[in-house]
XYZ file of C-alpha atoms in Angstrom:
712
model
C -7.675 -28.561 18.872
C -5.927 -25.516 17.323
C -5.652 -22.345 19.377
C -6.643 -18.912 18.110
C -3.687 -16.546 18.464
C -4.250 -12.856 19.093
C -2.538 -10.667 16.497
C -2.520 -6.887 16.860
C -2.640 -4.559 13.889
C 0.470 -2.466 13.256
C -1.189 0.051 10.930
C -4.136 2.374 11.508
C -6.401 0.747 8.896
C -5.181 -2.861 9.082
C -7.905 -4.390 11.262
C -9.554 -6.441 8.497
C -6.312 -7.972 7.273
C -5.214 -8.656 10.874
C -8.476 -10.563 11.491
C -7.939 -12.586 8.333
C -4.375 -13.360 9.425
C -5.682 -14.702 12.771
C -8.064 -17.035 10.933
C -5.245 -18.241 8.655
C -3.007 -18.849 11.676
C -5.776 -20.850 13.362
C -5.990 -23.215 10.384
C -2.220 -23.763 10.270
C -0.720 -20.968 8.213
C 1.346 -19.333 10.932
C 1.343 -15.552 11.007
C 2.997 -12.828 13.039
C 3.002 -9.039 12.784
C 5.867 -8.938 10.281
C 4.359 -11.677 8.102
C 1.015 -9.858 8.218
C 2.611 -6.649 6.991
C 4.548 -8.456 4.240
C 1.772 -10.724 2.969
C -1.269 -8.472 3.436
C -0.276 -4.843 2.776
C -3.254 -2.754 3.783
C -4.690 0.401 2.325
C -4.712 3.702 4.192
C -8.436 3.761 3.378
C -9.176 0.461 5.142
C -10.818 -2.639 3.668
C -14.379 -3.657 2.867
C -15.868 -7.099 3.420
C -15.550 -7.733 -0.319
C -11.831 -6.915 -0.122
C -11.373 -9.429 2.720
C -13.216 -12.140 0.796
C -10.987 -11.540 -2.232
C -7.792 -11.800 -0.164
C -9.091 -14.841 1.767
C -9.936 -16.721 -1.414
C -6.467 -15.991 -2.791
C -5.038 -17.497 0.426
C -7.036 -20.728 0.015
C -10.076 -20.028 2.192
C -13.698 -20.309 1.183
C -15.881 -17.586 2.664
C -19.532 -17.012 3.416
C -20.827 -13.547 4.281
C -23.873 -13.558 6.557
C -26.334 -11.105 8.040
C -27.381 -12.498 11.418
C -28.877 -11.439 14.726
C -26.840 -11.170 17.899
C -28.384 -14.278 19.493
C -27.324 -16.317 16.435
C -23.595 -15.737 17.021
C -23.116 -19.128 18.797
C -24.274 -20.828 15.570
C -21.376 -19.428 13.536
C -18.408 -21.554 12.522
C -15.627 -20.101 14.650
C -13.316 -18.324 14.324
C -15.446 -15.887 12.343
C -14.875 -12.262 11.389
C -17.444 -9.762 12.712
C -18.133 -6.249 11.475
C -17.792 -4.023 14.536
C -18.705 -0.410 15.336
C -19.504 0.262 11.651
C -15.804 0.809 10.854
C -13.875 -2.071 12.398
C -13.421 -5.852 12.233
C -12.869 -8.356 15.079
C -12.588 -12.145 15.295
C -15.218 -14.114 17.212
C -13.436 -16.857 19.181
C -16.207 -18.161 21.483
C -19.892 -17.477 21.970
C -22.749 -18.751 24.105
C -26.123 -17.425 25.161
C -24.614 -15.119 27.804
C -21.279 -13.812 26.517
C -18.770 -13.782 23.681
C -14.964 -13.732 23.444
C -13.481 -11.655 20.640
C -9.930 -11.012 19.459
C -9.791 -7.310 18.681
C -6.753 -6.452 16.497
C -6.708 -2.983 18.077
C -6.758 -3.983 21.771
C -6.384 -7.776 22.127
C -8.650 -10.418 23.672
C -11.931 -9.156 25.144
C -14.759 -10.942 26.938
C -18.130 -9.203 26.993
C -21.765 -9.810 27.791
C -24.271 -10.083 24.968
C -25.877 -6.809 26.037
C -22.563 -4.984 25.674
C -21.832 -6.710 22.348
C -25.166 -5.499 20.956
C -23.832 -1.932 21.103
C -20.964 -2.823 18.732
C -22.013 -5.708 16.440
C -23.505 -4.494 13.141
C -25.131 -7.796 12.157
C -22.579 -8.741 9.451
C -20.312 -11.781 9.853
C -17.861 -13.694 7.676
C -17.275 -17.439 8.021
C -14.089 -18.884 6.536
C -12.767 -22.431 6.188
C -9.818 -23.970 4.309
C -10.225 -25.407 0.811
C -8.177 -28.122 -0.890
C -5.805 -25.399 -2.154
C -5.060 -24.186 1.385
C -1.436 -24.778 2.414
C -0.243 -24.888 6.002
C 3.030 -23.200 6.833
C 5.302 -22.761 9.833
C 7.286 -19.610 10.427
C 11.059 -19.962 10.402
C 11.350 -18.664 13.945
C 10.176 -16.043 16.389
C 11.365 -12.499 16.766
C 14.965 -12.563 17.960
C 15.840 -10.115 20.724
C 19.407 -10.188 19.412
C 18.092 -8.986 16.069
C 16.214 -6.189 17.805
C 19.151 -5.189 20.025
C 21.749 -5.344 17.263
C 25.417 -4.708 18.010
C 26.295 -2.743 21.144
C 29.965 -1.776 21.299
C 31.644 -3.048 24.478
C 28.644 -5.111 25.599
C 30.510 -8.396 26.111
C 33.354 -6.796 28.047
C 31.066 -4.783 30.335
C 28.780 -7.773 30.915
C 31.788 -9.960 31.791
C 33.005 -7.383 34.336
C 29.580 -7.141 35.966
C 29.255 -10.918 36.020
C 32.664 -11.335 37.690
C 31.845 -8.724 40.343
C 28.461 -10.326 40.941
C 30.021 -13.758 41.382
C 32.366 -12.411 44.048
C 29.439 -10.714 45.758
C 27.442 -13.952 45.720
C 30.336 -15.881 47.249
C 30.431 -13.510 50.215
C 26.662 -13.905 50.591
C 26.898 -17.691 50.568
C 29.458 -17.629 53.412
C 27.131 -15.794 55.833
C 25.091 -18.868 56.916
C 28.333 -20.706 57.743
C 29.255 -17.822 60.064
C 26.036 -18.381 62.031
C 26.623 -22.141 62.164
C 30.251 -21.804 63.331
C 29.290 -19.266 66.010
C 26.492 -21.465 67.380
C 28.134 -24.892 67.091
C 31.792 -24.037 67.741
C 32.245 -20.734 69.557
C 29.195 -20.820 71.862
C 29.237 -24.558 72.607
C 32.993 -24.480 73.360
C 32.684 -21.061 75.059
C 35.681 -19.978 72.959
C 35.723 -16.144 73.120
C 38.908 -15.697 70.988
C 37.349 -17.855 68.232
C 34.155 -15.772 68.443
C 36.096 -12.503 67.958
C 38.162 -14.032 65.175
C 35.038 -15.148 63.328
C 33.420 -11.747 63.883
C 36.474 -9.866 62.599
C 36.713 -12.093 59.548
C 33.090 -11.612 58.627
C 33.204 -7.842 59.252
C 36.070 -7.688 56.757
C 34.105 -9.800 54.280
C 31.085 -7.495 54.677
C 33.198 -4.402 53.936
C 34.714 -6.030 50.859
C 31.253 -7.167 49.767
C 29.853 -3.632 50.176
C 32.662 -2.206 48.022
C 32.118 -4.862 45.358
C 28.364 -4.209 45.473
C 28.880 -0.478 44.924
C 31.252 -1.135 42.029
C 28.822 -3.606 40.456
C 25.906 -1.164 40.745
C 27.943 1.564 39.060
C 29.035 -0.762 36.241
C 25.427 -1.873 35.776
C 24.195 1.741 35.592
C 26.952 2.577 33.083
C 26.129 -0.467 30.946
C 22.420 0.360 30.982
C 23.090 3.943 29.881
C 25.469 2.750 27.159
C 22.981 0.222 25.813
C 20.219 2.829 25.838
C 22.325 5.428 24.025
C 23.580 3.119 21.267
C 20.404 1.102 20.844
C 17.941 3.989 20.799
C 20.194 5.875 18.411
C 20.493 2.945 16.004
C 16.723 2.318 16.027
C 16.020 6.008 15.398
C 18.501 5.904 12.504
C 16.585 2.923 11.107
C 13.227 4.646 11.668
C 14.114 7.725 9.614
C 15.248 5.467 6.741
C 11.864 3.739 6.492
C 9.756 4.537 3.420
C 7.102 7.252 3.535
C 4.447 4.562 3.163
C 5.289 3.334 6.689
C 4.473 6.688 8.321
C 1.377 7.335 6.222
C -0.278 4.163 7.547
C 0.383 4.737 11.260
C -0.672 7.186 13.926
C 2.055 9.404 15.361
C 1.320 8.340 18.950
C 1.598 4.674 17.990
C 5.053 5.193 16.440
C 6.195 7.085 19.557
C 4.806 4.299 21.777
C 6.728 1.677 19.805
C 9.938 3.666 20.207
C 9.341 3.814 23.969
C 9.379 0.002 24.020
C 13.156 0.349 23.715
C 13.387 1.515 27.328
C 11.309 -1.371 28.700
C 13.415 -3.952 26.861
C 16.647 -2.163 27.771
C 15.863 -2.142 31.504
C 15.034 -5.843 31.486
C 18.071 -6.898 29.480
C 20.583 -4.719 31.325
C 19.589 -5.824 34.832
C 17.262 -8.821 34.969
C 19.301 -10.924 32.533
C 22.521 -10.759 34.570
C 20.628 -11.172 37.835
C 18.948 -14.281 36.416
C 22.354 -15.832 35.671
C 23.517 -15.107 39.209
C 20.289 -16.390 40.737
C 20.717 -19.593 38.764
C 24.250 -20.065 40.106
C 23.205 -19.260 43.672
C 20.243 -21.641 43.443
C 22.500 -24.464 42.268
C 24.946 -23.956 45.161
C 22.165 -23.550 47.746
C 20.460 -26.680 46.411
C 23.633 -28.726 46.836
C 24.182 -27.445 50.389
C 20.531 -28.046 51.367
C 20.646 -31.577 49.964
C 23.681 -32.291 52.146
C 21.704 -31.182 55.204
C 18.329 -32.898 54.636
C 16.605 -34.310 51.569
C 13.245 -34.339 53.364
C 13.337 -30.602 54.070
C 14.507 -29.907 50.524
C 11.492 -31.773 49.114
C 9.108 -29.415 50.950
C 10.734 -26.326 49.412
C 10.861 -27.842 45.919
C 7.146 -28.749 46.130
C 6.210 -25.177 47.095
C 8.274 -23.803 44.208
C 6.619 -26.210 41.757
C 3.194 -24.962 42.870
C 4.352 -21.352 42.404
C 5.661 -22.153 38.913
C 2.322 -23.679 37.908
C 0.507 -20.639 39.304
C 2.623 -18.193 37.263
C 2.309 -20.339 34.140
C -1.474 -20.490 34.456
C -1.812 -16.728 34.933
C 0.647 -15.694 32.204
C -1.951 -15.436 29.361
C -3.982 -12.982 31.445
C -0.907 -10.871 32.209
C 0.073 -10.817 28.538
C -3.442 -9.878 27.442
C -3.657 -7.017 29.949
C -0.189 -5.770 28.938
C -1.137 -5.766 25.246
C -4.357 -3.892 25.968
C -2.606 -1.315 28.151
C 0.087 -0.625 25.526
C -2.534 -0.229 22.792
C -4.668 2.051 24.985
C -1.635 4.162 25.942
C -0.697 4.547 22.255
C -4.238 5.729 21.420
C -4.123 8.171 24.318
C -0.751 9.548 23.153
C -2.062 9.981 19.608
C -5.085 11.902 20.900
C -2.860 14.146 23.044
C -0.423 14.922 20.211
C -3.291 15.659 17.814
C -4.889 17.980 20.383
C -1.665 19.947 20.860
C -0.958 20.197 17.123
C -4.554 21.144 16.371
C -5.055 23.542 19.274
C -6.060 26.361 16.903
C -8.835 24.262 15.361
C -9.999 23.235 18.855
C -10.358 26.858 19.921
C -11.982 28.033 16.693
C -14.601 25.277 16.907
C -15.078 25.633 20.686
C -14.317 21.917 20.944
C -12.057 22.010 24.023
C -14.636 20.405 26.320
C -15.486 17.658 23.832
C -11.819 16.909 23.211
C -11.126 16.895 26.959
C -14.002 14.457 27.535
C -12.638 12.098 24.887
C -9.150 12.304 26.399
C -10.550 11.607 29.878
C -12.261 8.489 28.514
C -9.040 7.271 26.884
C -7.016 8.061 30.002
C -9.540 6.267 32.212
C -9.292 3.198 29.978
C -5.480 3.212 30.208
C -5.593 3.775 33.974
C -8.156 1.017 34.525
C -5.991 -1.436 32.599
C -3.007 -0.383 34.712
C -5.059 -0.940 37.867
C -6.152 -4.343 36.566
C -2.495 -5.307 36.115
C -1.650 -4.047 39.610
C -4.639 -5.863 41.116
C -3.532 -9.054 39.407
C 0.038 -8.527 40.658
C -1.256 -8.018 44.212
C -3.174 -11.291 44.016
C -0.054 -13.087 42.856
C 1.924 -11.428 45.637
C -0.618 -12.546 48.231
C -0.541 -16.091 46.836
C 3.263 -16.028 46.922
C 3.325 -14.781 50.504
C 0.774 -17.382 51.642
C 2.421 -20.280 49.825
C 5.947 -19.596 51.028
C 4.704 -18.657 54.499
C 3.172 -22.137 54.830
C 6.353 -23.658 53.398
C 8.466 -21.747 55.933
C 6.333 -22.884 58.889
C 6.471 -26.516 57.742
C 10.250 -26.437 57.177
C 10.922 -24.829 60.569
C 8.730 -27.415 62.296
C 10.413 -30.375 60.556
C 13.894 -28.913 61.103
C 13.205 -28.262 64.793
C 12.069 -31.893 65.149
C 15.370 -32.962 63.585
C 17.296 -30.857 66.121
C 15.308 -32.353 69.001
C 15.972 -35.852 67.640
C 19.690 -35.072 67.371
C 19.809 -35.379 63.559
C 20.768 -31.685 63.223
C 22.551 -29.168 65.420
C 21.149 -25.733 66.252
C 23.805 -24.146 64.022
C 22.850 -26.439 61.143
C 19.204 -25.416 61.636
C 20.027 -21.701 61.358
C 22.336 -22.267 58.369
C 19.784 -24.459 56.589
C 17.029 -21.882 57.036
C 19.314 -19.195 55.596
C 20.179 -21.344 52.576
C 16.512 -22.230 52.181
C 15.598 -18.534 51.939
C 18.337 -18.081 49.338
C 17.051 -21.071 47.387
C 13.341 -20.231 47.417
C 13.996 -16.526 46.846
C 16.356 -17.269 43.965
C 14.007 -19.738 42.268
C 10.976 -17.459 42.655
C 12.988 -14.578 41.148
C 14.033 -16.863 38.285
C 10.383 -17.725 37.658
C 9.389 -14.048 37.780
C 12.249 -13.140 35.418
C 11.218 -15.898 33.022
C 7.657 -14.549 33.020
C 9.031 -11.018 32.515
C 11.017 -12.195 29.497
C 7.895 -13.796 28.043
C 5.870 -10.647 28.720
C 8.688 -8.664 27.139
C 7.736 -10.293 23.851
C 4.756 -7.939 23.745
C 7.175 -4.994 23.698
C 9.474 -6.813 21.270
C 6.654 -7.409 18.789
C 5.739 -3.720 18.878
C 9.348 -2.685 18.353
C 9.768 -5.280 15.600
C 7.278 -3.314 13.514
C 10.007 -0.662 13.232
C 13.193 -2.728 13.302
C 12.117 -5.490 10.917
C 10.508 -3.199 8.351
C 12.868 -2.893 5.404
C 14.268 0.623 4.870
C 13.941 2.275 1.503
C 16.698 1.446 -0.964
C 18.763 4.640 -1.103
C 21.880 3.154 -2.713
C 22.476 2.906 -6.429
C 24.793 1.621 -9.089
C 28.406 2.493 -9.715
C 27.591 5.180 -12.266
C 28.522 8.843 -11.899
C 26.618 11.337 -9.765
C 24.058 13.527 -11.431
C 25.612 16.733 -12.775
C 25.153 19.694 -10.440
C 24.330 23.269 -11.417
C 22.882 22.368 -14.795
C 19.251 21.552 -15.613
C 18.242 17.888 -15.764
C 15.827 16.097 -18.066
C 13.073 13.926 -16.595
C 10.967 11.251 -18.265
C 8.051 9.173 -16.948
C 6.878 6.109 -18.862
C 3.871 3.871 -18.125
C 3.742 4.827 -14.448
C 1.113 3.076 -12.300
C 0.534 3.311 -8.550
C -2.135 2.453 -5.984
C -2.074 2.388 -2.204
C -2.806 -1.356 -1.940
C -3.768 -4.305 -4.099
C -7.485 -3.694 -3.495
C -7.462 0.085 -4.078
C -8.208 1.771 -7.419
C -5.254 3.080 -9.409
C -4.257 6.584 -8.331
C -1.745 6.861 -11.175
C -2.743 4.787 -14.190
C -0.432 4.667 -17.195
C 1.050 8.151 -16.797
C 3.579 9.393 -19.394
C 5.387 12.725 -19.506
C 8.751 14.196 -20.420
C 10.448 17.393 -19.272
C 13.343 18.917 -21.201
C 16.374 20.375 -19.375
C 15.590 23.877 -18.106
C 11.880 23.589 -18.907
C 9.147 24.639 -16.456
C 6.166 22.286 -16.402
C 2.922 22.990 -14.530
C 0.683 20.087 -13.515
C -2.949 21.171 -13.388
C -6.216 19.377 -12.911
C -9.022 18.796 -10.405
C -8.183 18.062 -6.783
C -7.706 14.359 -6.148
C -6.612 13.511 -9.694
C -3.166 12.322 -8.526
C -0.893 15.360 -8.987
C 0.759 15.212 -5.541
C 1.044 11.418 -5.696
C 2.769 11.713 -9.085
C 5.200 14.245 -7.642
C 5.991 11.959 -4.687
C 6.678 9.143 -7.142
C 9.033 11.384 -9.130
C 10.811 12.303 -5.877
C 11.237 8.641 -4.925
C 9.067 8.990 -1.797
C 6.696 6.314 -3.118
C 7.518 3.144 -5.047
C 5.579 2.717 -8.324
C 3.792 -0.563 -9.029
C 4.725 -0.369 -12.713
C 6.537 1.932 -15.096
C 9.792 3.834 -14.882
C 11.113 7.278 -13.984
C 14.339 8.332 -15.694
C 16.494 11.379 -14.975
C 19.022 12.346 -17.625
C 18.295 8.996 -19.251
C 19.002 6.916 -16.105
C 16.414 5.218 -13.842
C 16.162 6.799 -10.401
C 17.104 3.587 -8.580
C 20.130 3.112 -10.824
C 21.263 6.562 -9.726
C 20.428 5.863 -6.077
C 17.810 7.755 -4.073
C 20.383 9.400 -1.819
C 22.415 10.766 -4.743
C 19.249 11.700 -6.626
C 17.835 13.678 -3.695
C 21.098 15.576 -3.311
C 20.580 16.900 -6.855
C 16.898 17.817 -6.499
C 14.819 19.919 -4.115
C 11.132 20.128 -3.338
C 8.524 22.231 -1.558
C 5.520 20.078 -0.662
C 2.083 21.065 0.641
C 2.662 19.718 4.143
C 6.341 20.646 4.578
C 7.365 21.758 8.065
C 9.778 24.214 9.592
C 11.800 22.889 12.527
C 12.561 24.329 15.939
C 15.646 26.538 15.575
C 16.710 29.733 13.863
C 15.647 30.900 10.412
C 19.221 30.377 9.215
C 19.233 26.787 10.497
C 15.953 26.093 8.704
C 17.162 27.513 5.390
C 20.451 25.584 5.622
C 18.657 22.446 6.830
C 20.851 19.380 6.345
C 24.102 21.360 5.937
C 26.493 21.182 8.902
C 28.715 24.136 7.925
C 26.609 26.536 5.845
C 27.961 29.727 4.317
C 25.932 32.748 5.539
C 26.210 34.252 2.049
C 24.520 31.176 0.550
C 21.731 31.400 3.141
C 21.152 35.044 2.274
C 21.209 34.327 -1.474
C 18.560 31.610 -1.057
C 16.374 33.963 0.984
C 16.706 36.682 -1.670
C 15.704 34.206 -4.390
C 12.650 33.221 -2.304
C 11.709 36.909 -1.785
C 11.887 36.634 2.029
C 15.250 38.350 2.733
C 13.863 41.848 3.312
C 11.315 40.593 5.839
C 13.944 38.553 7.702
C 16.383 41.455 8.131
C 13.560 43.606 9.556
C 13.152 41.125 12.413
C 14.996 42.063 15.655
C 17.303 39.027 15.462
C 17.373 38.708 11.684
C 18.449 35.285 10.498
C 18.938 34.201 14.126
C 15.233 34.614 14.903
C 13.823 31.477 16.512
C 10.973 29.668 14.762
C 9.295 26.273 14.956
C 6.276 24.349 13.804
C 4.365 25.762 16.803
C 4.618 29.037 18.682
C 6.142 30.931 15.734
C 5.286 34.535 14.870
C 5.692 33.835 11.149
C 2.730 34.042 8.806
C 1.793 31.154 6.544
C 3.281 32.943 3.541
C 6.553 33.638 5.373
C 6.858 29.988 6.396
C 6.200 28.948 2.809
C 8.949 31.218 1.468
C 11.432 30.032 4.122
C 10.727 26.459 3.010
C 11.254 27.584 -0.594
C 14.547 29.210 0.443
C 15.523 25.884 2.038
C 14.934 24.161 -1.303
C 16.875 26.805 -3.252
C 19.786 26.684 -0.765
C 20.606 23.207 -2.127
C 21.206 24.741 -5.590
C 19.266 21.907 -7.185
C 19.277 20.916 -10.832
C 15.625 19.846 -10.624
C 13.022 21.659 -8.504
C 9.568 20.334 -7.522
C 6.952 22.775 -6.189
C 3.585 21.555 -4.890
C 1.408 24.670 -4.514
C 4.443 26.446 -3.064
C 2.793 29.890 -3.315
C -0.713 29.001 -2.138
C -0.397 31.183 1.012
C 0.951 34.271 -0.765
C -0.873 37.364 -1.955
C -0.909 38.047 -5.701
C 2.010 40.507 -5.664
C 4.201 38.217 -3.546
C 3.235 35.232 -5.676
C 4.159 37.078 -8.856
C 7.525 38.129 -7.388
C 8.316 34.558 -6.300
C 7.253 33.120 -9.661
C 9.470 35.594 -11.532
C 12.421 34.856 -9.225
C 12.028 31.093 -9.603
C 11.536 31.388 -13.358
C 14.861 33.228 -13.647
C 16.721 30.297 -12.070
C 18.605 28.060 -14.484
C 17.096 24.704 -13.559
C 14.293 22.307 -14.485
C 11.042 22.958 -12.623
C 7.902 20.863 -12.135
C 5.095 22.815 -10.478
C 1.663 21.839 -9.182
C -0.625 24.841 -9.253
C -4.217 26.021 -9.477
C -3.626 29.797 -9.478
C -3.382 31.602 -12.845
C -0.129 33.500 -12.184
C 1.801 30.345 -11.330
C 0.337 28.482 -14.294
C 1.227 31.401 -16.589
C 4.882 31.202 -15.489
C 5.219 27.684 -16.957
C 6.482 26.800 -20.415
C 3.901 24.028 -20.694
C 0.828 23.038 -18.714
C 0.021 19.326 -18.436
C -3.597 18.627 -17.510
C -4.151 15.554 -15.322
C -7.336 13.563 -14.858
C -8.026 9.991 -13.753
C -4.370 9.382 -12.905
C -2.789 10.291 -16.239
C -1.934 13.219 -18.505
C -4.999 14.035 -20.614
C -3.682 17.028 -22.543
C -1.334 19.999 -22.586
C -1.116 23.588 -23.759
C 1.330 26.504 -23.699
C 0.173 29.542 -21.677
C 2.135 31.868 -23.984
C -0.052 30.758 -26.906
C -3.205 31.864 -25.058
C -2.585 35.469 -23.929
C -5.480 36.759 -21.908
C -7.678 33.804 -22.817
C -8.833 30.671 -21.051
C -7.284 27.398 -22.226
C -9.369 25.268 -24.567
C -11.494 22.541 -22.986
C -10.408 18.937 -23.463
C -12.760 16.414 -24.878
C -12.008 13.646 -22.439
C -14.080 13.353 -19.311
C -12.743 14.496 -15.974
C -10.573 17.324 -17.350
C -11.214 20.671 -15.722
C -10.495 23.978 -17.381
C -7.395 25.610 -15.934
């Protein structure tokens, strides 16, 4: 019978598609998080039941939507998709009259009583089964840790050094039982005092050498761990910042931070447990051979106890994995809530919502803590079982070994040595089992990190053509542009065409939500169009290369941020060796210079996205100065003067208008619109008309006949 695999969503609004992927996997079309993201791109707005049915039918499933009562859940064909909490989807795996088991793409596997389920189930369910067109498929392979780790410079050499030191340390440890045997059987029996002192001196020397080797190994291990962490975290961060904007728009900030923190968990396991597992394996092999030479009967007792322990860990692994998944998901939600509370502290205070926000955070924190306690409680039970099992094994081995000594089949020294080797053997094997379970549990962290590492970065390269000319205006042309957030969403941009001549200033106007900002993001290369083409100076953007294109353009967007640092560092953002004269010139052009020099520290005044004494208008002009510092040939402004008073707005508009470059402006305010050469009116995702402000002095623009066009 096929097994239903739990698959967690990687995006904020991906629950419906994740549920559908679990159903597909159950019927033989294997899915993982990466395949889910590639095959079922979700919308930032979520999915309706109709959307899921459409996608399921395209994948070869026949669906039946039902409205049922809670007590009818056991009658469903499982796995079935349930509508949950009015805004979520889960998969029903099992159901009877008392309880149900669901696979929640947000938290993992959950078992709950019918009374608890009644608080969440909305009464809507979706049955799905394969049709004749359904095709099974196996994935090429799992997520490779090597792929996640990548190349770490000096890893092989450092690992070889640590391994060599560890081998020497193990050899000294394996000699210790022989010391006890020789003292008991040779020195004491023969009453040979010189031999006793010789053995003692030899083993004191070996202990000192072993201590030195142990210290050296620990230092090498700490150095290797730090080196792996530095290189690996840096390379993953470099990959993260190269991901497309679409990746960040679909995820919560706390979830992205939580996935990055998975690096440390994987790093600690790989840098220590992996090498220790190799050494434990070698020590176990040697101890096994020595124990077999002493007594096969005693060895069988230890092997039986270890087999029972292995079965116990194997049987409890699914529970450990489930609890780990739930704790990571809960911790990510808690982090998101905390970050949102800190960033939105002003809104919290203005709405007197501190107590409500604190109560929600306490609930999330309690959930995370309870899951952590559940993991600890489970670990304590395993520890108690381990202690009981190997305590019984130890008593039985000592009894059988003592009988062998009494019968003359073993000497007292052999008994002591065997017991020492037995502890090495059972301890080594149990650590190997625990490490193996840790590696399997580590897959939970690896799958979370894979959402970052295995997501393709945006294509920033280009052809072999020349760079865009600097310090002269550029022409821009858009033809047949179409874009929507997902395959089930309506078109945000639908057949948009426009052209901008070199040096021309174009204003995009229209009602809020008509697609102006989305169009600007497409022209900046932040979003990838579904159809159509954007050409700059007659060349497609991707033929130029996004990196080269962005060096020639600049933008001020609605949600742009200033960064922690000085005003000068923010204006010269991205330039390692800026010229102070260029910084000052950009500030003058943005009409912020006079206000900066009146500050006590001038351009060295510290600012940031929080805790800054700057007004909204000052921040906006510093961001504009940052754009002008690049000396772009093409400038995009998305309501860049929305926080300014009328006089300041007019001054900025006149200063920007005097610049010799091509400008595309989104605006609603009359002064900014009046500064444009042409105004393009957008509605329903396309350009519906245009007019020239200069042709309408002191008058309102004419209305446009087509629906959805607002007067500007």
